Amino acid sequence: MGRTFKRLLVTGGAGFIGSNFVHRTLARRPYEVVVLDNLTYAGNLANLASVSSDSRFTFVQGDIRDAELVDKLMAEADQVVHFAAESHVDRSIMDGSNFARTQVVGTLTLLEAARQQGVTCYLQVSTDEVYGHVEDGVSREDDAPAPRSPYSATKAGADLVVNAYHITHGLTTVVTRGSNTYGPHQYPEKLLPVAITNALDGKPIPVYGDGMQVRDWLHVDDHCDGIDRVLHDGAPGEAYNIGAEHEGLGHGRTNLDVLRAVLDLLGKPYDMLQFVGDRPGHDRRYALGCEKLRALGWQTVLPFPVGLERTVQWYAERRDWWEPLKQDAGYVAYYNRNYGDREKLAAAR
Ligand code: NAD
Ligand code: TYD
């Protein structure tokens, strides 16, 4: 085992992947964990309720762009895992300005504090979307960034700033690029929670375009274990893909495949799928090659059918968690359902 730590600063730890990472880290590592999160619509203290009384856990509500606060927290930590981001492509199409501020300015603020306070290692949580879509084959870590949405462009910008801090200032940085992640506590605006909760409520499920887009679905536990592996053993200055590699195994799944699997699990009819206009600039296919991370000893544990069944069950049992969120998600859902109808969209703004 490579690096070890005492105190991790986890940004965005009240969101989907960050909160799952906090739970797993407290359960499996002896570290103290400090979460910095400003609780946007996607941040939710309910995601951290079961660790809130753990003496090794601290929650700080604040913005990653608050240099004074970040500097103070960084002085007390020896490692940063940076999850905080505006994370939804559809929202970035509606208005990308906050994406640039959070992703680029926020990351720069954290890097500067990490450098000044001499943290041992800075981990940037990035995404396969920075590679843009790939028609065939897989994206590898050395491929040039070619993002195509405001979300992925701002994530790619953040990756470049991280690399610059490694080269210019010698900061020990590592970057992870995860694929589409699913599991408990995912905000009901992304495909799987939208589909599962709409199906549970008997509402139509919007399918953008022809539904033949391909994503490499990765369970959040496998994603978090990949991040943990890179945190401890990743080489300074390097990036690591984290994906389920379904494509490589010949099991590429279209959105329609995934949605039908959800409906099968819930015993609902396929006519709940409602084809709507396509997302502008919609990336057709993502696929990752993950040999570099597998060489560090990581592998996925949860096959998609098992992970999906558990996730569907979680949403079926946790209406208390997602019902209050659906109201806010409603505007985005309305927007999504009407991608094809510019007049309706203009009227709704
Ligand atoms: P999420 O939207 O569920 O959570 C984001 C969290 O960041 C929220 O708790 C929010 O309050 C917080 N946050 C946002 N802006 C902030 C700011 N300025 N200061 C402090 N906190 C702020 O996102 P997620 O799906 O958990 O994604 C986490 C990270 O993983 C992101 O960087 C995302 O780009 C990356 N990622 C996500 C996926 C996926 O499929 N969800 C896949 C690969 C990579
Ligand atoms: P999403 O969960 O938004 O993730 P990303 O855009 O980051 O890949 O969308 C996953 C795929 O599902 C993407 O091809 C868009 C599509 N999609 C729908 O067809 N309907 C929906 O309601 C949503 C939210 C997404």
Coordinates of C-alpha atoms and ligand atoms in Angstrom, one line a residue:
M1 CA 0.0 0.0 0.0
G2 CA 1.4 3.4 -1.0
R3 CA 0.3 6.7 0.7
T4 CA -1.5 6.8 4.0
F5 CA -3.3 9.7 5.6
K6 CA -4.7 11.0 8.8
R7 CA -7.3 13.5 7.7
L8 CA -9.1 13.8 4.3
L9 CA -10.8 16.9 3.1
V10 CA -13.7 15.7 0.8
T11 CA -15.4 18.4 -1.2
G12 CA -18.9 17.8 -2.5
G13 CA -19.3 15.1 0.1
A14 CA -23.1 15.7 0.5
G15 CA -23.7 14.8 -3.1
F16 CA -24.3 11.4 -4.7
I17 CA -20.8 9.9 -5.2
G18 CA -19.1 12.0 -2.5
S19 CA -21.5 10.8 0.2
N20 CA -21.1 7.2 -0.8
F21 CA -17.3 7.7 -0.7
V22 CA -17.5 9.2 2.8
H23 CA -19.5 6.2 4.1
R24 CA -17.1 3.7 2.5
T25 CA -14.0 5.5 3.8
L26 CA -15.2 5.8 7.4
A27 CA -16.2 2.1 7.3
R28 CA -12.9 0.8 5.8
R29 CA -10.1 3.3 6.7
P30 CA -9.0 4.8 10.0
Y31 CA -9.0 8.3 8.7
E32 CA -10.8 11.5 9.9
V33 CA -13.0 12.9 7.2
V34 CA -14.0 16.6 6.8
V35 CA -16.7 17.3 4.2
L36 CA -16.8 20.8 2.6
D37 CA -20.1 21.3 0.7
N38 CA -22.2 24.4 0.1
L39 CA -25.4 22.4 -0.3
T40 CA -26.6 23.3 -3.7
Y41 CA -29.8 21.7 -4.9
A42 CA -27.8 18.4 -5.3
G43 CA -26.2 18.5 -1.8
N44 CA -28.3 16.8 0.9
L45 CA -27.4 16.3 4.5
A46 CA -29.7 13.3 4.5
N47 CA -27.0 11.6 2.5
L48 CA -24.7 11.9 5.5
A49 CA -27.2 11.4 8.3
S50 CA -25.9 7.9 9.3
V51 CA -22.3 9.2 9.8
S52 CA -23.2 12.5 11.4
S53 CA -22.5 11.3 15.0
D54 CA -19.2 9.5 14.1
S55 CA -16.4 11.2 16.0
R56 CA -14.1 11.0 12.9
F57 CA -16.6 12.9 10.8
T58 CA -17.0 16.7 10.4
F59 CA -19.3 18.6 8.1
V60 CA -18.5 22.2 7.1
Q61 CA -21.0 24.1 5.0
G62 CA -19.1 26.4 2.6
D63 CA -18.1 27.1 -1.0
I64 CA -14.9 25.7 -2.6
R65 CA -14.4 29.2 -4.0
D66 CA -14.1 30.7 -0.5
A67 CA -10.2 31.0 -0.5
E68 CA -10.0 31.9 3.2
L69 CA -12.1 28.9 4.4
V70 CA -10.5 26.5 2.0
D71 CA -7.0 27.6 3.2
K72 CA -8.0 27.0 6.8
L73 CA -9.4 23.5 6.1
M74 CA -6.5 22.6 3.9
A75 CA -4.0 23.5 6.7
E76 CA -5.7 20.8 8.9
A77 CA -5.9 18.1 6.2
D78 CA -3.2 16.0 4.5
Q79 CA -5.3 14.9 1.5
V80 CA -8.0 16.4 -0.7
V81 CA -10.6 14.4 -2.7
H82 CA -12.4 16.9 -4.9
F83 CA -15.9 15.8 -5.9
A84 CA -17.7 19.2 -5.7
A85 CA -19.1 20.2 -9.1
E86 CA -22.2 21.2 -11.1
S87 CA -22.8 17.7 -12.5
H88 CA -25.8 17.6 -14.8
V89 CA -25.4 18.0 -18.6
D90 CA -29.0 19.2 -19.1
R91 CA -28.6 22.0 -16.6
S92 CA -25.4 23.0 -18.3
I93 CA -27.3 23.4 -21.5
M94 CA -29.8 25.7 -19.8
D95 CA -27.1 27.8 -18.2
G96 CA -23.4 27.0 -18.1
S97 CA -22.1 30.0 -16.2
N98 CA -22.2 28.3 -12.7
F99 CA -20.5 25.3 -14.2
A100 CA -17.5 27.4 -15.2
R101 CA -17.3 29.1 -11.8
T102 CA -17.6 25.9 -9.8
Q103 CA -15.5 23.7 -11.9
V104 CA -12.7 26.0 -13.0
V105 CA -12.5 28.7 -10.3
G106 CA -13.4 26.3 -7.6
T107 CA -10.7 23.8 -8.6
L108 CA -8.1 26.5 -8.9
T109 CA -8.9 27.8 -5.4
L110 CA -8.4 24.3 -4.0
L111 CA -5.2 23.7 -5.9
E112 CA -3.7 27.0 -4.7
A113 CA -4.6 26.2 -1.1
A114 CA -3.2 22.7 -1.4
R115 CA 0.1 24.0 -2.7
Q116 CA 0.4 26.7 0.0
Q117 CA -0.5 24.3 2.8
G118 CA 1.6 21.5 1.5
V119 CA -1.0 18.7 1.3
T120 CA 0.4 15.2 0.5
C121 CA -1.8 14.5 -2.4
Y122 CA -4.6 16.2 -4.3
L123 CA -7.2 13.9 -6.1
Q124 CA -9.4 15.4 -8.8
V125 CA -12.6 13.5 -9.5
S126 CA -13.2 13.8 -13.2
T127 CA -15.3 12.1 -15.9
D128 CA -15.1 10.1 -19.1
E129 CA -17.1 12.9 -20.7
V130 CA -13.9 15.0 -21.0
Y131 CA -12.8 12.7 -23.9
G132 CA -16.0 13.5 -25.8
H133 CA -17.9 10.7 -27.5
V134 CA -16.1 7.8 -29.2
E135 CA -17.7 6.1 -32.2
D136 CA -15.8 2.9 -31.6
G137 CA -12.9 1.6 -29.5
V138 CA -12.2 3.0 -26.0
S139 CA -10.9 6.3 -24.5
R140 CA -7.5 6.0 -22.8
E141 CA -5.9 8.4 -20.3
D142 CA -3.5 10.0 -22.8
D143 CA -6.2 10.8 -25.4
A144 CA -6.6 14.5 -25.9
P145 CA -9.7 16.1 -24.2
A146 CA -12.5 16.7 -26.7
P147 CA -15.5 17.7 -24.6
R148 CA -18.8 18.6 -26.3
S149 CA -21.1 19.9 -23.6
P150 CA -20.7 22.9 -21.3
Y151 CA -20.6 20.4 -18.4
S152 CA -17.8 18.3 -19.9
A153 CA -15.9 21.4 -21.2
T154 CA -15.7 22.9 -17.7
K155 CA -14.6 19.5 -16.3
A156 CA -11.9 19.2 -18.9
G157 CA -10.8 22.8 -18.0
A158 CA -10.5 21.8 -14.4
D159 CA -8.4 18.7 -15.4
L160 CA -6.0 20.9 -17.3
V161 CA -5.6 23.3 -14.4
V162 CA -4.8 20.3 -12.1
N163 CA -2.1 19.1 -14.6
A164 CA -0.7 22.6 -14.7
Y165 CA -0.3 22.7 -10.9
H166 CA 1.5 19.4 -11.0
I167 CA 3.9 20.5 -13.8
T168 CA 4.4 24.1 -12.6
H169 CA 4.4 23.7 -8.9
G170 CA 5.3 20.1 -8.4
L171 CA 2.0 19.4 -6.5
T172 CA 1.3 15.7 -6.1
T173 CA -1.9 15.4 -8.0
V174 CA -3.9 12.4 -9.4
V175 CA -7.0 12.5 -11.6
T176 CA -9.8 9.8 -11.9
R177 CA -12.1 9.7 -14.9
G178 CA -15.2 7.7 -14.0
S179 CA -18.0 6.6 -16.3
N180 CA -21.7 7.0 -15.8
T181 CA -22.3 6.1 -12.2
Y182 CA -25.5 4.7 -10.6
G183 CA -26.6 3.7 -7.1
P184 CA -28.3 5.0 -4.0
H185 CA -28.6 8.7 -3.2
Q186 CA -28.4 9.8 -6.9
Y187 CA -30.4 13.0 -7.4
P188 CA -33.6 12.3 -9.4
E189 CA -32.6 14.2 -12.5
K190 CA -30.1 11.7 -14.0
L191 CA -31.3 8.9 -16.2
L192 CA -31.6 6.0 -13.7
P193 CA -33.2 7.8 -10.8
V194 CA -35.5 9.6 -13.2
A195 CA -36.5 6.3 -14.8
I196 CA -36.9 4.4 -11.5
T197 CA -38.9 7.1 -9.7
N198 CA -41.1 7.9 -12.7
A199 CA -41.8 4.1 -13.1
L200 CA -42.7 3.8 -9.4
D201 CA -45.1 6.8 -9.8
G202 CA -46.6 5.5 -13.0
K203 CA -45.3 8.5 -15.0
P204 CA -43.8 8.5 -18.5
I205 CA -40.0 8.1 -18.8
P206 CA -38.4 10.6 -21.3
V207 CA -36.1 8.9 -23.8
Y208 CA -34.0 11.5 -25.6
G209 CA -33.7 11.0 -29.4
D210 CA -33.7 7.4 -30.5
G211 CA -32.5 6.0 -27.1
M212 CA -29.6 4.2 -28.8
Q213 CA -26.9 6.1 -26.9
V214 CA -24.4 4.0 -25.1
R215 CA -23.0 4.6 -21.6
D216 CA -20.6 2.4 -19.5
W217 CA -22.7 2.0 -16.3
L218 CA -20.6 1.7 -13.2
H219 CA -21.9 1.0 -9.7
V220 CA -21.1 3.8 -7.2
D221 CA -19.3 1.3 -4.8
D222 CA -17.0 0.2 -7.7
H223 CA -16.4 3.9 -8.6
C224 CA -15.5 4.8 -4.9
D225 CA -13.2 1.8 -4.6
G226 CA -11.4 3.0 -7.8
I227 CA -11.0 6.4 -6.3
D228 CA -9.6 4.9 -3.1
R229 CA -7.1 2.8 -5.0
V230 CA -5.8 5.9 -7.0
L231 CA -5.7 7.9 -3.8
H232 CA -3.3 5.4 -2.2
D233 CA -1.4 4.1 -5.2
G234 CA -1.8 6.4 -8.1
A235 CA 1.4 7.8 -9.6
P236 CA 1.8 11.6 -9.2
G237 CA 0.7 13.6 -12.3
E238 CA -1.3 10.7 -13.7
A239 CA -4.9 10.2 -14.7
Y240 CA -6.8 6.9 -14.3
N241 CA -10.0 5.8 -16.1
I242 CA -12.7 4.1 -13.9
G243 CA -15.3 2.2 -15.9
A244 CA -17.1 -1.1 -16.0
E245 CA -15.7 -1.8 -19.4
H246 CA -18.9 -3.4 -20.6
E247 CA -18.1 -2.4 -24.1
G248 CA -14.8 -4.2 -24.0
L249 CA -16.6 -7.3 -22.8
G250 CA -19.1 -7.0 -25.7
H251 CA -22.0 -6.0 -23.4
G252 CA -22.5 -2.4 -24.5
R253 CA -25.8 -1.2 -23.2
T254 CA -28.0 1.4 -25.0
N255 CA -30.2 3.7 -22.9
L256 CA -33.2 1.7 -24.2
D257 CA -31.6 -1.6 -22.9
V258 CA -31.1 0.0 -19.5
L259 CA -34.6 1.5 -19.3
R260 CA -36.2 -1.8 -20.3
A261 CA -34.2 -3.6 -17.6
V262 CA -35.6 -1.1 -15.0
L263 CA -39.2 -1.7 -16.3
D264 CA -38.7 -5.5 -16.2
L265 CA -37.5 -5.3 -12.6
L266 CA -40.6 -3.3 -11.6
G267 CA -43.0 -5.3 -13.7
K268 CA -44.0 -2.3 -15.7
P269 CA -44.9 -2.1 -19.4
Y270 CA -42.5 -0.7 -22.0
D271 CA -45.0 1.8 -23.2
M272 CA -44.1 3.9 -20.2
L273 CA -41.1 5.0 -22.4
Q274 CA -41.9 8.3 -24.1
F275 CA -39.6 9.3 -27.0
V276 CA -38.9 13.1 -26.8
G277 CA -36.7 15.5 -28.7
D278 CA -33.0 14.9 -28.5
R279 CA -30.5 16.7 -26.2
P280 CA -28.6 19.2 -28.2
G281 CA -25.0 18.0 -28.8
H282 CA -25.9 14.6 -27.4
D283 CA -22.8 12.4 -27.0
R284 CA -23.6 9.1 -28.7
R285 CA -21.2 6.7 -26.9
Y286 CA -18.7 6.7 -24.1
A287 CA -16.3 3.7 -23.5
L288 CA -13.3 3.5 -21.3
G289 CA -10.2 1.4 -21.3
C290 CA -9.2 0.8 -17.6
E291 CA -6.0 -1.3 -17.9
K292 CA -4.0 1.3 -16.0
L293 CA -6.2 1.2 -12.9
R294 CA -6.6 -2.6 -13.1
A295 CA -2.7 -2.8 -13.0
L296 CA -3.0 -1.2 -9.5
G297 CA -5.2 -4.2 -8.4
W298 CA -8.7 -2.7 -8.8
Q299 CA -11.6 -4.4 -10.5
T300 CA -15.3 -4.0 -10.6
V301 CA -17.2 -6.2 -8.2
L302 CA -20.9 -5.5 -9.0
P303 CA -22.2 -6.8 -12.3
F304 CA -24.7 -4.4 -13.8
P305 CA -27.8 -6.6 -13.3
V306 CA -27.0 -7.1 -9.6
G307 CA -26.2 -3.4 -9.1
L308 CA -29.3 -2.3 -10.9
E309 CA -31.6 -4.6 -8.9
R310 CA -30.2 -3.3 -5.6
T311 CA -30.6 0.3 -6.8
V312 CA -34.2 -0.2 -7.9
Q313 CA -34.9 -1.8 -4.6
W314 CA -33.3 1.2 -2.7
Y315 CA -35.5 3.7 -4.6
A316 CA -38.6 1.6 -4.0
E317 CA -37.9 1.6 -0.3
R318 CA -36.7 5.2 0.1
R319 CA -39.6 7.4 -1.1
D320 CA -38.9 9.5 2.0
W321 CA -35.5 10.4 0.4
W322 CA -36.5 11.2 -3.2
E323 CA -40.1 12.5 -3.1
P324 CA -39.2 15.9 -1.6
L325 CA -36.5 16.3 -4.4
K326 CA -38.8 15.6 -7.3
Q327 CA -40.4 19.0 -7.1
D328 CA -37.2 20.9 -7.8
A329 CA -36.1 18.3 -10.4
G330 CA -39.5 19.0 -12.0
Y331 CA -38.4 22.0 -14.0
V332 CA -35.5 20.1 -15.5
A333 CA -37.7 17.2 -16.2
Y334 CA -40.2 19.5 -18.0
Y335 CA -37.3 20.9 -20.0
N336 CA -36.1 17.5 -20.9
R337 CA -39.5 16.3 -22.1
N338 CA -39.7 19.3 -24.4
Y339 CA -36.3 19.3 -26.0
G340 CA -38.0 19.1 -29.4
D341 CA -40.3 22.0 -28.7
R342 CA -38.4 25.3 -28.7
E343 CA -41.5 27.5 -28.3
K344 CA -42.6 25.7 -25.2
L345 CA -39.1 26.0 -23.8
A346 CA -38.9 29.7 -24.4
A347 CA -42.2 30.2 -22.7
A348 CA -41.1 28.2 -19.6
R349 CA -37.9 30.2 -18.9
Ligands
NAD1 P1 -23.7 15.7 -7.3 O1 -24.3 16.8 -8.2 O2 -24.7 14.6 -6.8 O3 -23.0 16.4 -6.1 C1 -22.2 17.5 -6.2 C2 -22.0 18.0 -4.8 O4 -21.1 19.2 -4.9 C3 -23.2 18.5 -4.1 O5 -23.3 18.0 -2.8 C4 -23.1 20.0 -4.1 O6 -23.8 20.7 -3.0 C5 -21.6 20.2 -4.1 N1 -21.1 21.5 -4.6 C6 -21.4 22.0 -5.9 N2 -20.9 23.2 -6.0 C7 -20.2 23.5 -4.9 C8 -19.4 24.5 -4.4 N3 -19.2 25.6 -5.2 N4 -18.8 24.5 -3.2 C9 -19.0 23.4 -2.4 N5 -19.7 22.3 -2.8 C10 -20.3 22.4 -4.0 O7 -22.6 15.1 -8.2 P2 -22.1 13.6 -8.3 O8 -22.9 12.9 -9.3 O9 -21.9 13.0 -6.9 O10 -20.6 13.8 -8.9 C11 -19.5 14.0 -8.1 C12 -18.3 14.3 -8.9 O11 -18.0 13.1 -9.7 C13 -18.4 15.4 -9.9 O12 -17.1 16.1 -10.0 C14 -18.7 14.8 -11.2 O13 -18.3 15.6 -12.3 C15 -18.0 13.5 -11.1 N6 -18.5 12.3 -11.9 C16 -19.8 12.0 -11.8 C17 -20.3 10.9 -12.5 C18 -21.8 10.5 -12.4 O14 -22.2 9.6 -13.2 N7 -22.6 11.0 -11.5 C19 -19.5 10.2 -13.3 C20 -18.1 10.5 -13.4 C21 -17.6 11.6 -12.6
TYD2 P1 -27.5 11.4 -17.7 O1 -27.9 10.6 -16.6 O2 -27.9 12.8 -17.7 O3 -25.9 11.3 -17.8 P2 -24.9 11.9 -18.9 O4 -25.6 12.8 -19.8 O5 -23.9 12.6 -18.1 O6 -24.4 10.7 -19.6 O7 -28.0 10.8 -19.1 C1 -27.6 9.4 -19.4 C2 -28.1 9.1 -20.8 O8 -29.5 9.1 -20.7 C3 -27.8 10.2 -21.8 O9 -27.6 9.6 -23.1 C4 -29.1 11.1 -21.9 C5 -30.1 10.1 -21.6 N1 -31.3 10.5 -20.8 C6 -32.6 10.2 -21.3 O10 -32.8 9.6 -22.4 N2 -33.7 10.7 -20.6 C7 -33.6 11.3 -19.4 O11 -34.6 11.7 -18.8 C8 -32.3 11.6 -18.9 C9 -32.1 12.4 -17.6 C10 -31.2 11.2 -19.7

